[in-house]
Structure formats: structure tokens, C-alpha cells
Coordinates of C-alpha atoms in Angstrom, one line a residue:
Chain A
V1 CA -80.8 -39.7 18.5
R2 CA -83.1 -41.2 20.9
V3 CA -81.2 -44.5 21.5
L4 CA -78.1 -42.1 22.3
T5 CA -80.0 -40.0 24.8
L6 CA -81.0 -43.1 25.9
A7 CA -77.9 -45.2 26.0
R8 CA -76.5 -42.0 28.1
D9 CA -79.4 -41.8 30.7
L10 CA -79.4 -45.4 31.1
R11 CA -75.4 -45.1 32.9
R12 CA -77.4 -44.1 36.1
R13 CA -78.7 -46.4 37.9
K14 CA -81.5 -44.5 38.8
A15 CA -82.7 -44.5 34.9
R16 CA -82.0 -47.6 35.0
E17 CA -85.0 -48.3 37.4
R18 CA -87.4 -46.5 36.4
Q19 CA -87.1 -46.8 33.2
G20 CA -86.7 -50.8 33.6
L21 CA -84.0 -50.6 31.3
F22 CA -80.6 -51.8 30.9
V23 CA -77.1 -51.4 28.8
A24 CA -75.1 -54.2 27.2
E25 CA -72.1 -53.4 26.0
G26 CA -69.9 -54.5 23.1
V27 CA -70.4 -57.8 20.8
R28 CA -69.9 -60.5 22.7
A29 CA -72.6 -59.1 24.9
V30 CA -75.2 -58.0 22.4
E31 CA -74.8 -61.1 20.5
E32 CA -76.0 -62.7 23.8
L33 CA -78.7 -60.2 24.6
V34 CA -80.1 -61.2 20.4
R35 CA -79.9 -65.1 21.4
S36 CA -81.7 -64.5 24.3
P37 CA -85.5 -64.3 25.1
L38 CA -85.3 -60.4 25.7
A39 CA -86.6 -57.6 24.3
I40 CA -84.3 -54.7 22.3
V41 CA -85.2 -51.4 22.1
G42 CA -82.9 -50.7 20.9
V43 CA -79.2 -50.2 19.4
L44 CA -76.8 -48.3 18.8
L45 CA -73.7 -48.6 15.6
A46 CA -70.4 -46.5 15.5
P47 CA -68.5 -47.7 12.3
Q48 CA -65.0 -48.9 14.0
L49 CA -68.1 -52.6 14.0
A50 CA -67.5 -53.2 10.7
D51 CA -63.4 -53.9 11.7
A52 CA -64.9 -55.7 15.0
P53 CA -64.8 -59.6 14.8
R54 CA -68.6 -60.8 14.3
G55 CA -69.3 -57.2 13.8
A56 CA -70.6 -57.0 10.7
A57 CA -72.5 -60.4 11.0
L58 CA -74.0 -59.2 14.0
R59 CA -75.5 -55.7 12.2
A60 CA -76.9 -58.8 9.8
S61 CA -78.6 -60.7 13.2
L62 CA -79.8 -57.6 14.9
A63 CA -81.3 -55.9 11.4
A64 CA -83.1 -59.4 11.2
R65 CA -84.7 -59.6 14.3
G66 CA -85.6 -55.8 13.4
S67 CA -84.0 -54.6 15.6
E68 CA -83.8 -50.3 15.3
L69 CA -80.9 -49.1 14.4
S70 CA -79.3 -45.6 15.2
D71 CA -75.9 -45.5 13.3
V72 CA -73.5 -42.2 15.3
S73 CA -69.9 -41.0 14.5
E74 CA -67.1 -42.6 16.6
R75 CA -67.5 -39.5 19.1
E76 CA -71.3 -39.9 19.9
F77 CA -70.6 -43.7 20.9
A78 CA -67.9 -42.6 22.7
S79 CA -70.4 -40.7 25.3
A80 CA -72.7 -43.2 25.5
A81 CA -69.9 -46.5 26.0
E82 CA -69.0 -47.4 29.5
T83 CA -65.5 -48.9 27.7
E84 CA -62.7 -47.8 27.4
A85 CA -62.6 -49.3 23.2
P86 CA -66.1 -49.4 22.7
Q87 CA -66.7 -52.0 20.1
G88 CA -69.7 -49.3 18.5
V89 CA -72.1 -51.6 19.4
L90 CA -74.7 -51.3 21.9
A91 CA -78.1 -52.8 23.1
I92 CA -80.5 -51.7 25.2
G93 CA -82.6 -54.4 26.6
E94 CA -85.3 -54.8 29.0
I95 CA -85.1 -55.9 32.3
P96 CA -87.0 -58.9 33.2
D97 CA -89.8 -58.7 35.6
R98 CA -88.1 -61.1 38.3
S99 CA -88.5 -61.6 41.8
L100 CA -89.0 -64.7 44.2
A101 CA -92.7 -65.1 43.9
S102 CA -92.1 -66.5 40.2
L103 CA -89.2 -69.2 41.9
T104 CA -90.4 -73.1 42.2
A105 CA -89.7 -74.5 45.7
G106 CA -88.0 -78.1 44.7
P107 CA -86.8 -80.2 46.4
R108 CA -83.9 -79.7 44.6
L109 CA -83.5 -75.8 44.9
R110 CA -80.2 -73.9 44.9
L111 CA -80.6 -70.3 45.6
L112 CA -77.7 -68.0 46.0
V113 CA -77.9 -64.6 47.6
L114 CA -75.3 -62.1 47.6
D115 CA -75.2 -59.8 50.7
A116 CA -73.3 -56.7 50.1
V117 CA -70.7 -57.7 46.7
Q118 CA -69.4 -54.2 45.5
D119 CA -67.3 -55.4 43.0
P120 CA -69.6 -55.5 39.8
G121 CA -66.9 -57.5 37.5
N122 CA -67.0 -59.9 41.1
V123 CA -71.3 -59.4 41.0
G124 CA -71.1 -61.0 36.8
T125 CA -68.5 -63.8 37.2
I126 CA -70.7 -64.7 40.2
V127 CA -73.5 -64.7 38.0
R128 CA -72.3 -66.6 35.7
T129 CA -71.1 -68.7 37.3
A130 CA -74.9 -69.1 39.7
A131 CA -75.9 -70.1 36.1
A132 CA -73.2 -72.3 35.0
L133 CA -73.8 -74.8 38.1
G134 CA -77.6 -74.5 38.0
A135 CA -78.4 -72.3 40.9
D136 CA -82.2 -72.1 40.0
A137 CA -81.8 -67.3 41.2
T138 CA -79.8 -65.1 42.4
V139 CA -80.6 -62.4 44.7
A140 CA -79.1 -59.3 45.5
L141 CA -79.5 -57.5 49.0
P142 CA -79.6 -53.7 48.9
G143 CA -75.5 -52.6 49.3
T144 CA -74.7 -55.3 46.2
V145 CA -73.6 -53.8 43.0
D146 CA -76.6 -53.2 41.1
L147 CA -76.5 -56.4 38.6
W148 CA -78.1 -54.2 35.1
N149 CA -74.7 -52.2 36.4
A150 CA -72.5 -52.2 32.5
K151 CA -70.0 -54.1 34.2
V152 CA -71.9 -56.6 35.3
V153 CA -73.5 -57.4 32.5
R154 CA -69.8 -57.4 30.4
S155 CA -69.0 -59.7 32.6
A156 CA -71.5 -61.6 33.5
M157 CA -70.9 -62.3 29.7
G158 CA -75.0 -62.9 29.2
A159 CA -75.8 -65.7 31.4
Q160 CA -78.6 -62.8 33.3
F161 CA -80.3 -62.9 30.1
H162 CA -81.3 -66.8 30.6
H163 CA -80.3 -67.3 34.6
P164 CA -82.9 -64.8 37.1
A165 CA -80.9 -62.5 39.0
F166 CA -82.8 -60.0 40.4
A167 CA -82.4 -57.0 43.3
G168 CA -84.3 -58.6 46.8
T169 CA -84.3 -57.3 50.4
W170 CA -83.7 -59.3 53.3
D171 CA -87.5 -59.5 54.2
A172 CA -89.2 -60.6 51.3
V173 CA -85.4 -63.5 51.6
E174 CA -86.1 -64.7 55.0
A175 CA -90.4 -64.9 54.4
F176 CA -90.0 -66.7 51.2
L177 CA -87.3 -70.1 53.3
A178 CA -89.8 -69.8 56.2
A179 CA -92.7 -70.2 53.7
H180 CA -91.1 -73.2 51.9
G181 CA -88.9 -74.4 54.8
I182 CA -85.4 -73.8 53.2
P183 CA -82.2 -74.1 55.2
L184 CA -80.0 -71.3 54.6
W185 CA -75.8 -72.0 54.6
A186 CA -73.7 -68.7 54.8
A187 CA -70.1 -68.8 53.9
D188 CA -68.0 -68.1 56.6
A189 CA -64.5 -68.3 57.3
N190 CA -64.7 -69.3 60.8
G191 CA -67.3 -72.4 59.5
E192 CA -67.0 -75.9 59.5
P193 CA -65.6 -77.5 56.0
V194 CA -67.7 -77.7 53.3
G195 CA -66.4 -81.4 52.6
T196 CA -67.5 -82.6 56.1
L197 CA -70.9 -80.8 56.1
R198 CA -71.6 -82.2 52.9
A199 CA -70.3 -85.6 53.8
A200 CA -72.6 -85.0 56.8
W201 CA -76.0 -83.3 54.9
R202 CA -75.4 -86.7 52.2
T203 CA -75.4 -88.8 54.8
S204 CA -78.7 -87.4 56.7
S205 CA -80.8 -87.9 54.0
G206 CA -79.8 -91.6 53.3
G207 CA -77.7 -90.4 50.3
G208 CA -80.2 -89.6 48.0
A209 CA -80.9 -85.6 47.3
P210 CA -80.5 -83.4 50.0
G211 CA -83.0 -81.2 49.8
P212 CA -83.3 -77.6 49.1
L213 CA -80.9 -74.8 50.2
A214 CA -79.8 -70.9 49.9
L215 CA -76.4 -69.7 49.8
V216 CA -75.5 -67.2 50.3
V217 CA -71.8 -65.1 50.2
G218 CA -70.6 -61.2 51.1
N219 CA -68.3 -58.7 50.2
E220 CA -64.3 -60.2 50.5
G221 CA -63.4 -57.6 53.3
A222 CA -66.5 -57.1 55.7
G223 CA -67.9 -60.8 55.5
L224 CA -71.5 -61.0 56.0
S225 CA -73.5 -58.3 57.8
Q226 CA -75.2 -59.8 61.5
L227 CA -78.5 -60.0 60.8
V228 CA -77.3 -62.6 58.2
L229 CA -75.4 -65.0 59.5
A230 CA -77.5 -64.3 62.8
R231 CA -80.1 -66.1 61.2
A232 CA -78.0 -69.0 58.7
S233 CA -78.2 -72.7 60.0
Q234 CA -75.1 -73.1 59.3
R235 CA -71.7 -71.5 58.5
V236 CA -70.0 -73.1 55.9
S237 CA -65.9 -72.4 55.1
I238 CA -63.2 -73.4 52.3
P239 CA -59.9 -74.9 54.1
I240 CA -57.6 -72.1 53.0
A241 CA -53.6 -71.8 53.1
P242 CA -52.9 -69.9 56.6
M243 CA -50.8 -66.7 54.7
I244 CA -54.1 -66.2 52.4
E245 CA -56.4 -63.7 53.7
S246 CA -59.2 -65.1 51.6
L247 CA -60.0 -66.6 48.2
N248 CA -61.8 -64.4 45.4
V249 CA -65.5 -64.1 46.4
A250 CA -66.7 -65.1 43.1
V251 CA -64.3 -68.6 42.9
A252 CA -65.2 -69.2 46.3
T253 CA -68.6 -69.8 45.9
G254 CA -67.8 -71.9 42.8
I255 CA -66.8 -74.1 44.8
L256 CA -69.2 -74.5 47.5
L257 CA -71.9 -73.9 44.8
H258 CA -69.8 -77.6 43.3
E259 CA -69.5 -79.0 46.6
L260 CA -73.5 -78.5 47.0
R261 CA -75.1 -78.9 44.3
P262 CA -77.8 -81.3 44.7
Chain B
V1 CA -35.1 -39.4 42.1
R2 CA -33.8 -42.7 41.2
V3 CA -36.5 -44.4 41.9
L4 CA -39.2 -42.8 40.0
T5 CA -37.0 -43.6 37.2
L6 CA -36.8 -47.2 38.2
A7 CA -40.6 -47.9 38.8
R8 CA -41.2 -45.9 35.5
D9 CA -39.0 -48.1 33.5
L10 CA -40.5 -51.4 35.4
R11 CA -43.6 -50.6 33.4
R12 CA -41.8 -52.7 31.1
R13 CA -41.9 -56.5 31.1
K14 CA -38.2 -56.4 28.9
A15 CA -37.3 -54.2 31.9
R16 CA -38.5 -56.3 34.8
E17 CA -37.1 -59.3 32.9
R18 CA -33.5 -57.4 32.7
Q19 CA -33.5 -56.4 35.7
G20 CA -35.2 -58.2 37.6
L21 CA -37.2 -56.4 39.3
F22 CA -41.3 -55.6 40.1
V23 CA -43.4 -52.8 41.8
A24 CA -45.7 -53.7 44.0
E25 CA -48.9 -51.1 43.9
G26 CA -50.9 -49.6 46.4
V27 CA -52.1 -50.3 50.2
R28 CA -52.6 -53.2 50.5
A29 CA -50.0 -54.9 47.8
V30 CA -46.9 -52.8 49.7
E31 CA -48.3 -54.2 53.2
E32 CA -47.8 -58.0 51.6
L33 CA -44.9 -57.1 50.8
V34 CA -43.3 -55.7 53.9
R35 CA -44.6 -59.0 55.8
S36 CA -42.9 -61.2 53.0
P37 CA -39.7 -62.2 52.6
L38 CA -38.9 -60.3 49.2
A39 CA -36.3 -57.7 49.3
I40 CA -38.1 -53.8 49.0
V41 CA -34.5 -52.3 47.2
G42 CA -37.1 -48.6 47.4
V43 CA -40.2 -46.8 48.1
L44 CA -42.0 -44.4 46.2
L45 CA -44.3 -42.0 48.3
A46 CA -46.5 -39.3 47.6
P47 CA -48.5 -36.8 50.0
Q48 CA -51.7 -38.6 49.4
L49 CA -50.7 -41.7 51.5
A50 CA -51.4 -39.6 54.6
D51 CA -55.4 -39.4 53.6
A52 CA -55.3 -43.2 52.8
P53 CA -56.9 -45.6 55.1
R54 CA -53.8 -47.5 57.0
G55 CA -51.3 -44.9 55.4
A56 CA -49.4 -43.8 57.7
A57 CA -48.8 -46.6 60.1
L58 CA -47.7 -48.0 56.4
R59 CA -45.1 -45.7 56.0
A60 CA -43.7 -46.1 59.9
S61 CA -43.2 -50.1 59.2
L62 CA -41.9 -49.5 56.0
A63 CA -39.3 -46.9 57.8
A64 CA -38.7 -49.2 60.8
R65 CA -38.1 -51.6 58.0
G66 CA -34.6 -49.5 56.4
S67 CA -36.5 -49.5 53.1
E68 CA -35.1 -46.0 51.6
L69 CA -37.9 -43.7 50.9
S70 CA -38.1 -41.8 48.2
D71 CA -41.2 -38.5 48.0
V72 CA -42.3 -36.9 45.6
S73 CA -45.0 -34.9 44.0
E74 CA -48.8 -36.4 43.4
R75 CA -48.4 -35.8 39.4
E76 CA -44.5 -37.6 39.7
F77 CA -45.9 -40.1 41.4
A78 CA -49.1 -40.4 38.8
S79 CA -46.1 -40.8 35.8
A80 CA -45.1 -44.2 37.2
A81 CA -48.4 -45.3 38.8
E82 CA -50.8 -47.7 35.9
T83 CA -53.6 -47.1 39.0
E84 CA -56.0 -44.8 37.9
A85 CA -56.5 -43.4 41.1
P86 CA -53.4 -44.3 42.6
Q87 CA -53.2 -44.1 46.9
G88 CA -49.4 -42.6 46.7
V89 CA -47.2 -45.6 47.7
L90 CA -45.7 -48.2 45.3
A91 CA -42.5 -50.3 46.4
I92 CA -39.8 -51.8 43.6
G93 CA -39.3 -55.4 45.0
E94 CA -36.7 -58.3 43.7
I95 CA -38.6 -60.7 41.5
P96 CA -37.6 -64.7 44.0
D97 CA -34.9 -66.9 42.0
R98 CA -37.2 -69.5 41.5
S99 CA -37.7 -72.5 38.9
L100 CA -38.9 -76.1 39.3
A101 CA -35.6 -77.6 40.2
S102 CA -36.3 -75.8 43.3
L103 CA -39.4 -78.2 43.6
T104 CA -39.5 -81.4 45.9
A105 CA -41.5 -83.8 44.2
G106 CA -43.5 -85.5 46.9
P107 CA -46.3 -87.4 46.6
R108 CA -48.8 -84.7 47.8
L109 CA -47.4 -82.6 45.0
R110 CA -50.1 -80.3 43.4
L111 CA -48.4 -78.5 40.5
L112 CA -51.0 -75.3 38.2
V113 CA -49.6 -75.2 35.1
L114 CA -51.3 -72.2 33.5
D115 CA -51.3 -72.0 29.2
A116 CA -51.6 -68.9 27.7
V117 CA -54.0 -67.1 30.0
Q118 CA -54.4 -63.9 28.9
D119 CA -56.3 -61.5 31.3
P120 CA -53.8 -59.8 34.2
G121 CA -56.3 -59.7 36.4
N122 CA -57.8 -64.0 36.3
V123 CA -54.1 -64.8 36.4
G124 CA -53.7 -62.3 39.5
T125 CA -56.8 -64.4 41.2
I126 CA -55.4 -68.0 40.2
V127 CA -52.7 -67.1 41.7
R128 CA -54.0 -66.2 44.8
T129 CA -56.5 -69.1 44.9
A130 CA -53.8 -71.7 44.1
A131 CA -51.7 -70.4 46.9
A132 CA -54.6 -70.3 48.7
L133 CA -56.0 -74.5 47.7
G134 CA -52.4 -75.6 48.7
A135 CA -50.5 -75.6 44.7
D136 CA -47.4 -76.3 45.4
A137 CA -46.0 -73.4 42.2
T138 CA -47.6 -72.0 39.4
V139 CA -45.8 -72.3 36.1
A140 CA -47.3 -69.3 33.9
L141 CA -46.1 -71.4 29.7
P142 CA -45.4 -68.9 27.3
G143 CA -48.5 -66.8 25.9
T144 CA -49.2 -66.3 29.6
V145 CA -49.7 -62.7 30.9
D146 CA -45.6 -61.6 32.8
L147 CA -46.6 -63.1 36.7
W148 CA -44.8 -60.1 37.6
N149 CA -46.8 -57.6 35.3
A150 CA -48.4 -54.5 38.1
K151 CA -52.3 -55.6 37.5
V152 CA -51.2 -59.5 38.0
V153 CA -49.5 -58.2 41.2
R154 CA -52.2 -56.8 42.1
S155 CA -54.9 -59.3 42.2
A156 CA -52.9 -61.7 43.2
M157 CA -53.1 -59.9 47.1
G158 CA -49.4 -60.5 47.3
A159 CA -50.2 -64.3 47.2
Q160 CA -47.0 -64.4 44.9
F161 CA -44.9 -63.0 47.6
H162 CA -45.2 -66.7 49.2
H163 CA -46.5 -69.1 46.4
P164 CA -43.8 -70.1 44.1
A165 CA -45.4 -68.8 40.8
F166 CA -42.8 -68.1 38.1
A167 CA -42.9 -69.1 34.3
G168 CA -41.1 -72.2 32.6
T169 CA -41.2 -73.8 29.1
W170 CA -43.3 -76.6 28.0
D171 CA -40.4 -78.5 27.7
A172 CA -38.9 -78.3 31.1
V173 CA -42.2 -78.9 32.1
E174 CA -42.4 -82.0 30.4
A175 CA -39.2 -82.9 31.4
F176 CA -40.1 -81.9 35.3
L177 CA -43.7 -84.7 35.0
A178 CA -41.6 -87.3 32.4
A179 CA -38.6 -86.9 35.3
H180 CA -41.7 -87.8 38.7
G181 CA -43.7 -89.6 37.4
I182 CA -46.6 -87.0 37.7
P183 CA -49.5 -87.6 35.3
L184 CA -51.0 -84.3 33.7
W185 CA -54.7 -83.4 33.7
A186 CA -55.8 -80.9 31.6
A187 CA -59.6 -79.4 32.3
D188 CA -61.6 -79.3 28.9
A189 CA -65.1 -79.0 28.8
N190 CA -64.9 -81.7 26.8
G191 CA -63.2 -84.4 29.4
E192 CA -64.6 -86.1 31.8
P193 CA -66.8 -84.2 34.7
V194 CA -64.5 -84.2 38.0
G195 CA -66.9 -85.4 40.3
T196 CA -66.3 -89.0 38.2
L197 CA -62.4 -88.6 37.7
R198 CA -61.6 -87.8 41.2
A199 CA -63.6 -90.7 42.9
A200 CA -62.2 -93.4 40.6
W201 CA -59.0 -91.8 41.3
R202 CA -59.4 -92.3 45.5
T203 CA -61.2 -96.2 45.0
S204 CA -57.6 -96.6 42.8
S205 CA -55.2 -95.3 45.5
G206 CA -56.8 -97.5 48.1
G207 CA -59.7 -93.8 49.5
G208 CA -55.7 -93.5 50.4
A209 CA -53.9 -90.5 49.1
P210 CA -53.7 -90.2 45.4
G211 CA -50.7 -89.4 44.4
P212 CA -48.7 -86.5 42.6
L213 CA -50.6 -84.6 40.1
A214 CA -49.9 -81.7 37.7
L215 CA -53.4 -79.8 36.0
V216 CA -53.5 -77.5 33.3
V217 CA -55.5 -74.2 32.7
G218 CA -55.8 -72.8 29.6
N219 CA -57.7 -69.7 28.0
E220 CA -61.5 -69.2 28.1
G221 CA -61.9 -68.4 24.7
A222 CA -58.9 -70.5 22.6
G223 CA -58.7 -73.3 24.9
L224 CA -55.8 -75.4 25.4
S225 CA -52.7 -75.5 22.8
Q226 CA -52.7 -78.5 21.0
L227 CA -49.1 -79.3 22.2
V228 CA -50.4 -79.7 25.4
L229 CA -54.1 -80.9 25.0
A230 CA -51.8 -84.2 23.3
R231 CA -48.9 -85.1 26.5
A232 CA -52.5 -84.7 28.8
S233 CA -53.3 -88.5 30.2
Q234 CA -56.7 -87.2 31.7
R235 CA -59.3 -84.2 30.3
V236 CA -61.2 -83.3 33.5
S237 CA -64.4 -80.9 33.2
I238 CA -66.9 -79.4 35.4
P239 CA -70.3 -79.3 34.0
I240 CA -72.0 -76.6 33.2
A241 CA -75.4 -75.4 32.2
P242 CA -76.2 -75.8 28.2
M243 CA -77.1 -72.3 28.5
I244 CA -73.7 -71.2 29.5
E245 CA -70.3 -71.0 27.5
S246 CA -67.9 -71.5 30.2
L247 CA -67.3 -70.7 33.7
N248 CA -63.9 -68.5 34.2
V249 CA -60.8 -69.4 34.0
A250 CA -60.3 -68.4 37.7
V251 CA -63.7 -69.9 39.4
A252 CA -62.7 -72.8 37.4
T253 CA -59.1 -73.7 38.9
G254 CA -60.4 -73.4 42.2
I255 CA -63.1 -75.9 41.5
L256 CA -60.4 -78.5 40.0
L257 CA -57.8 -77.4 42.9
H258 CA -61.1 -77.5 45.4
E259 CA -61.7 -80.9 44.1
L260 CA -58.4 -82.4 43.6
R261 CA -56.8 -81.6 46.9
P262 CA -54.4 -84.4 48.2

């Protein structure tokens, strides 16, 4: 089966990048893909889908959307799936063509930048959080896990089917920020408390919307790269108890995006 | 080896509850346990620990603490470990004796209550977040995953070795809140936006500290139980984009605890 071979191949990042395709696994992720504007180029189904909650309904809505459905055995399905207990459905979708060039740099812009965030579960949760809290885009700098990795797709719960999340170089981000006069704030344990910064920022804007902003967050262990820290106009922290080393990066990103919302 | 048998047995919740013991796995978790006030009743070591970063130093600090060290083969170790790629160290610790009775209900009290939160990674991250953001205690209601489950311990990164997190019944929580006049706010997508509530709350307290508070969060899918919702004096929400179904429960808890800090 062509779709089976393709799904196996797309487990590798290089194959995803070359083909511009990704895999969404499980009932929840495929439901979200069906609801999204992204193109679906093939669907793999195994017998156990009939027993999964909402499985039969999903099969019907995939058929109604005109997707090519390929039925395979449970064993063949498992050879393509990355999930431990696969629910018997995966869909191959087209990675949307997104970049900084398609962003409008309005006064309420919120841009999230990920600097070498490696855990796929955290990155998926961050994309979901950024979409939920109204960020306009999320840019993954080199060193960050591939945004179309199956584990990221699963933990993002469909958020990146709508929210523009894409890979970008530091040079591209820097050029975009410079061209539009957008300040960059870096999440850093040694920064100023976010509450203090937020209050000062609102005061300086006369109580109005304080303008566009880019926020960069890094790896929990290693922190931000020197290059990024040097370019940031402000370092921002979340005060925490001395016993605790750090917040989870997705939790920290959520708090900062919420505090710094337009 | 006695410690090997015990570690295997403690994979079951019933065994942990009966013996009052838990297992911390991996270099990071055991390092945190060594630094904590909790008693260590035994340590299991496998040869690969010598190759792990900080592995040799950890062995030395365990020996210096006077812990009983049991060396086993890599294979025996794997039979007790729950991690997929075990680092060759696990320690058995005593579950501290904690309950609502040992809490002081001062004016700045923050109590976090978990209502049937089932994912161990999320619960560990929540405990870490609650500790970091200064909550006084975290109570896990029935239906919530065991706080001393190895996966919870791992993702809490040692937070519960310091922060009082314990299981409790709804009756016990309700009695504690009633006895001390502590309001209960429930995280609920249909509630009032947290920013609005926070502003009103601070105004009503004349700008001072707005008093003690308990916050209850539930399962992302199912939400809070009717019993808990009925008892809450306030329902509090985090405004999110319409495309996104919900925030991750650990991220939502972080935003609410940060917004409602004393």
C-alpha cells in the first residue's frame, strides 16, 4: 500500500522536510485535521478503529471529505504508527507553507520564538498554549525539535493546523524584528520579574496597548543561547520559590504570554 | 536482594500505600531526594551509573549519607525500573506523613486541589508548578493519579520532597475550608476571566492582600465534578482563542496560581 510506505518514511524528519508532509496519529489528532484547512493526502485505517470511541464517526467524516482511505491489518498499522497503543487511524497531511514573510506586524503582534527546546511533548504543549493565548506565530530556531514530529503533533492537539508554527533561522528572526521595530524579550531566571516589567510597560504606553512584542524561551536546563540573550532588549523572569530549580518551559511560556497579552 | 524485591513491589500503588514507601528513579530524582529531608531506606545501583553524567558523584553522596547501597546487574535493575532507558540508580524513600491537619491557615494561604487529574506527567508538572509558585499544599482528590507513582515523582523533579502534596477526600477538604472560612475557586472554561476577578478581588480588599484561597482544577476532558462545582464560590477562566478547545491543565494551573498569588 502506497500510504503505508509513505507513513513509515515520514517518521524521519528528512523525509517530512523533503516531501512537505507529516503524519497525524490517533482519533483526536485526525479529527482536528479533518476540521482544519490543511490538505489530507492519504489515510491509513486498521480494524481496531471500529472499537475506538468516535472511531466509526471519524471514518465516515474522512470518507465524506473525499480522502483516500487505505485499510491495513493491525500489524501493518503498528509498523507505521509511533504511538504505543495505536487507535487504528493515521492521516498524512500537507505541511502548510508558512514563514515570517506572511506575518503582518501590527501593533498587537505577539511572536513566540523557541530557542533549542528539545522535548517534543513540551513543544507540542507550547504550540497549543501559544495558539490558545493569541500569539500570532511561533518560530522554532535551529536546535528545536521538528514541529511536525508525530509526538509534537499529538501533544499540540491540532493547534498547529491553525496557528502558524514554523522553523526559522536566527538571522531571519532578527531581520524581521529590526525591519518592524519589534522589541525582543528573553525569558531568563536572572531577568526582571514579569509583573514589574508589565506594569512599567503599560505606564510608558499611557495605559494603552503597549505595542508589538517578541518573546523568546529556551531549554529548561541550558537556558538561552548567548547570541539570543545579547540581542534581547529585556530579560524577563517569573519569581519562584528558592527550593525549585525552574518551572516547566510550557508552564513558564503560558504565564509569560498571559501576562504580556496585548 | 531485599531492595530489588521491594522496588519491584512498589510499582503497585497498594504496596506504596501499605508500606508508606516510594521509588525515585534516575540521577536527577535521586539527587533531589538526597538533598531533601526525606528518609532513604535503600538504593539500587547498576553498572551503567558509572557512565551517566554526575553518576559517580551521586554514588559518593549516597554513600556519605549512610544509605544502604545494593549493586545489581543491568538486567535485574531493568526488572525494577519503570523508565525505558534506566540510568542505573533508584532510591526507595519514605512517604512523608502529611495532611490538612498540619497546615496553618494564614491570610496568605494558597491551597491547590486536584479533582481527578489522571495523567502522571501533568500531575508531576503541576506539583512542581505549585511548589515553584508558592502554594502551601496540593491535595489530590480521589480519581487523581497517585502522587507517589514513579512517573509523577519523575516529572515533579523533586518538588514533592519539599512541597506538601498528599491525597485527601472531598469531605476533608470541605471541612478544612469551612473551619477556616477559606473561599474555593474552581477553574472552569465557563467562569469569569481571571483578570477581571483578580482586579475586583484586590479592590474589595482595599488593595491589600486579598486573603486565603483554595483553587480546584480538574481533568482537561471531563472538567470538574458536579459536587466540586456546586461548592465553589467562584468559577474562574482563562480567556482562550475559539479554535482551541482548552489549555493543558498544568499550563492553566500555572497561569491561575501566578495571577492569584498573595
